[in-house]
Coordinates of C-alpha atoms in Angstrom, one line a residue:
M1 CA 6.2 -26.2 -4.9
L2 CA 8.5 -24.3 -2.6
N3 CA 7.9 -24.4 1.1
K4 CA 6.1 -21.6 2.9
M5 CA 9.2 -20.4 4.8
H6 CA 11.0 -19.8 1.5
W7 CA 8.1 -17.6 0.3
W8 CA 8.0 -15.8 3.6
W9 CA 11.7 -15.0 3.1
V10 CA 11.1 -13.8 -0.5
A11 CA 8.2 -11.5 0.6
S12 CA 10.2 -10.1 3.5
S13 CA 13.2 -9.5 1.2
C14 CA 11.0 -7.7 -1.4
L15 CA 9.6 -5.5 1.4
L16 CA 13.1 -4.5 2.6
M17 CA 14.4 -3.9 -1.0
A18 CA 11.4 -1.7 -1.8
A19 CA 11.8 0.3 1.3
C20 CA 15.6 0.9 0.8
A21 CA 15.7 1.3 -3.0
P22 CA 17.0 4.6 -4.4
M23 CA 14.5 7.3 -5.1
S24 CA 13.0 7.4 -8.6
Q25 CA 11.8 10.6 -10.3
Q26 CA 8.4 11.5 -9.0
Q27 CA 5.7 12.6 -11.5
Q28 CA 3.9 15.8 -10.7
T29 CA 0.2 16.4 -11.5
S30 CA -2.5 18.5 -9.9
L31 CA -4.8 17.1 -7.3
G32 CA -8.4 16.3 -8.3
A33 CA -11.5 16.6 -6.3
V34 CA -12.0 14.1 -3.5
Q35 CA -15.0 11.8 -3.8
N36 CA -16.5 9.9 -0.9
N37 CA -18.6 6.8 -0.4
L38 CA -17.4 4.9 -3.5
P39 CA -17.9 1.2 -3.7
L40 CA -14.9 -0.8 -2.7
P41 CA -13.3 -3.2 -5.2
T42 CA -14.3 -6.7 -6.0
L43 CA -10.9 -8.5 -6.1
P44 CA -9.8 -10.6 -9.0
H45 CA -7.6 -13.5 -8.0
A46 CA -4.0 -12.1 -7.9
T47 CA -1.6 -14.4 -9.7
N48 CA 2.1 -14.5 -9.9
T49 CA 3.6 -17.3 -11.9
A50 CA 6.1 -18.0 -9.2
V51 CA 3.6 -18.1 -6.3
A52 CA 0.5 -20.3 -6.1
P53 CA -2.7 -18.3 -5.0
S54 CA -3.0 -20.2 -1.7
E55 CA 0.7 -19.5 -0.9
L56 CA 0.1 -15.8 -1.8
Q57 CA -2.8 -15.6 0.6
W58 CA -0.7 -17.2 3.3
I59 CA 2.2 -14.8 2.7
A60 CA -0.2 -11.8 2.7
E61 CA -1.7 -12.9 6.0
K62 CA 1.7 -13.5 7.6
V63 CA 3.0 -10.1 6.5
Y64 CA -0.2 -8.4 7.6
I65 CA 0.0 -9.9 11.1
N66 CA 3.7 -9.2 11.4
E67 CA 3.4 -5.5 10.2
T68 CA 0.1 -4.6 11.9
G69 CA -0.4 -7.1 14.6
G70 CA -3.8 -7.8 12.9
N71 CA -4.9 -4.2 13.4
P72 CA -6.3 -2.7 10.1
E73 CA -5.8 0.8 11.5
K74 CA -2.1 0.3 11.1
L75 CA -2.4 -0.2 7.3
V76 CA -2.5 3.6 7.1
S77 CA 0.3 5.3 9.1
W78 CA 2.8 8.0 9.3
N79 CA 5.8 7.1 11.5
A80 CA 7.5 9.6 13.8
Q81 CA 10.6 11.2 12.2
E82 CA 9.5 10.3 8.7
E83 CA 8.4 12.7 5.9
F84 CA 5.9 10.3 4.2
A85 CA 2.8 8.2 4.7
S86 CA 3.4 4.4 5.1
L87 CA 0.6 2.4 3.6
G88 CA -0.5 -1.2 3.3
I89 CA 1.1 -4.4 4.4
G90 CA 4.3 -3.5 2.5
H91 CA 4.6 0.0 4.2
F92 CA 4.5 1.5 0.7
I93 CA 5.8 5.0 0.8
W94 CA 3.8 7.9 -0.4
Y95 CA 5.4 11.3 -0.2
P96 CA 3.3 14.5 0.1
V97 CA 2.6 16.6 -3.0
G98 CA 5.9 18.2 -4.3
R99 CA 8.1 16.2 -1.9
T100 CA 10.8 13.6 -2.5
G101 CA 13.1 11.8 -0.3
P102 CA 15.9 9.3 0.0
F103 CA 13.5 6.3 -0.5
T104 CA 11.7 5.0 -3.5
E105 CA 8.0 6.1 -3.5
T106 CA 6.3 2.8 -3.9
F107 CA 2.6 3.5 -3.3
P108 CA 1.9 5.0 -6.7
A109 CA 3.5 1.9 -8.3
L110 CA 1.3 -0.3 -6.2
L111 CA -1.8 1.6 -7.4
S112 CA -0.7 1.3 -11.0
Y113 CA -0.2 -2.4 -10.5
M114 CA -3.7 -2.8 -9.0
Q115 CA -5.1 -1.0 -12.1
T116 CA -3.4 -3.5 -14.4
Q117 CA -5.1 -6.2 -12.3
G118 CA -8.5 -4.7 -12.9
V119 CA -9.1 -3.4 -9.3
K120 CA -11.4 -0.5 -9.0
M121 CA -9.9 2.0 -6.6
P122 CA -11.5 4.9 -4.8
T123 CA -11.8 7.7 -7.2
W124 CA -9.8 10.1 -5.1
L125 CA -6.8 7.8 -5.3
Y126 CA -6.9 8.0 -9.1
T127 CA -6.9 11.7 -9.0
C128 CA -3.9 12.1 -6.7
A129 CA -1.8 9.0 -6.9
A130 CA 1.0 10.4 -9.1
A131 CA 0.8 13.9 -7.5
G132 CA 1.6 12.8 -4.0
A133 CA -0.1 12.2 -0.7
P134 CA -2.8 14.7 0.1
W135 CA -1.4 15.3 3.6
P136 CA 1.5 17.8 3.7
N137 CA 2.9 16.4 7.0
K138 CA 2.3 14.0 9.9
A139 CA 0.1 16.5 11.8
A140 CA -2.2 17.0 8.8
F141 CA -2.3 13.2 8.3
E142 CA -3.2 12.6 12.0
Q143 CA -5.9 15.3 11.8
A144 CA -7.4 13.5 8.8
A145 CA -7.3 10.1 10.4
M146 CA -11.1 9.8 10.7
D147 CA -11.9 11.5 7.4
P148 CA -14.0 9.4 5.0
E149 CA -11.1 9.2 2.5
V150 CA -8.7 7.8 5.1
K151 CA -11.3 5.3 6.3
E152 CA -12.0 4.3 2.6
L153 CA -8.2 3.9 2.0
R154 CA -7.9 1.7 5.1
R155 CA -10.7 -0.6 3.9
F156 CA -9.3 -0.6 0.4
L157 CA -5.8 -1.7 1.7
D158 CA -7.4 -4.3 4.0
Q159 CA -9.3 -5.8 1.1
T160 CA -6.3 -5.9 -1.3
R161 CA -3.7 -7.5 1.0
T162 CA -3.2 -10.5 -1.4
L163 CA -2.5 -8.1 -4.3
Q164 CA -0.1 -6.2 -2.2
A165 CA 1.8 -9.4 -1.4
N166 CA 1.8 -10.3 -5.1
F167 CA 3.2 -6.8 -5.9
M168 CA 6.0 -7.3 -3.3
A169 CA 6.9 -10.7 -4.7
M170 CA 7.3 -9.5 -8.2

């Protein structure tokens, strides 16, 4: 078993590589209807053959505290001077519908990974994950901050922190 500092370094390195990787081709699909008040997922145990579940939880908590200061509101953000939403403990990038940029869009890949792990996601995420973020810009994102979908997304990301850490470590 490797020590916790080693896994912290691995998780941090994965986060940096994901944020700086070259942009991949973004799929385009139409947005579906938004649905509210969906049950949040019951999480299966995330596993990665290289990381024990207890270490994965430890990594997820450390990344969460480091990136949000323990504030779940910061799991859903749009930073100044950026053209995309930054979501989860890994600041997974989600460009608006029809937009691309210099960084790899990682949020749709995270959602795809969660699907393979059997996680039930809010329906509205299924309908727009590949199309792009439903907010065209930072102003629209900020205006939607208290919308039921954004609150649901924040809870979903808070409840799936261990899976997000596993995704970053892969």
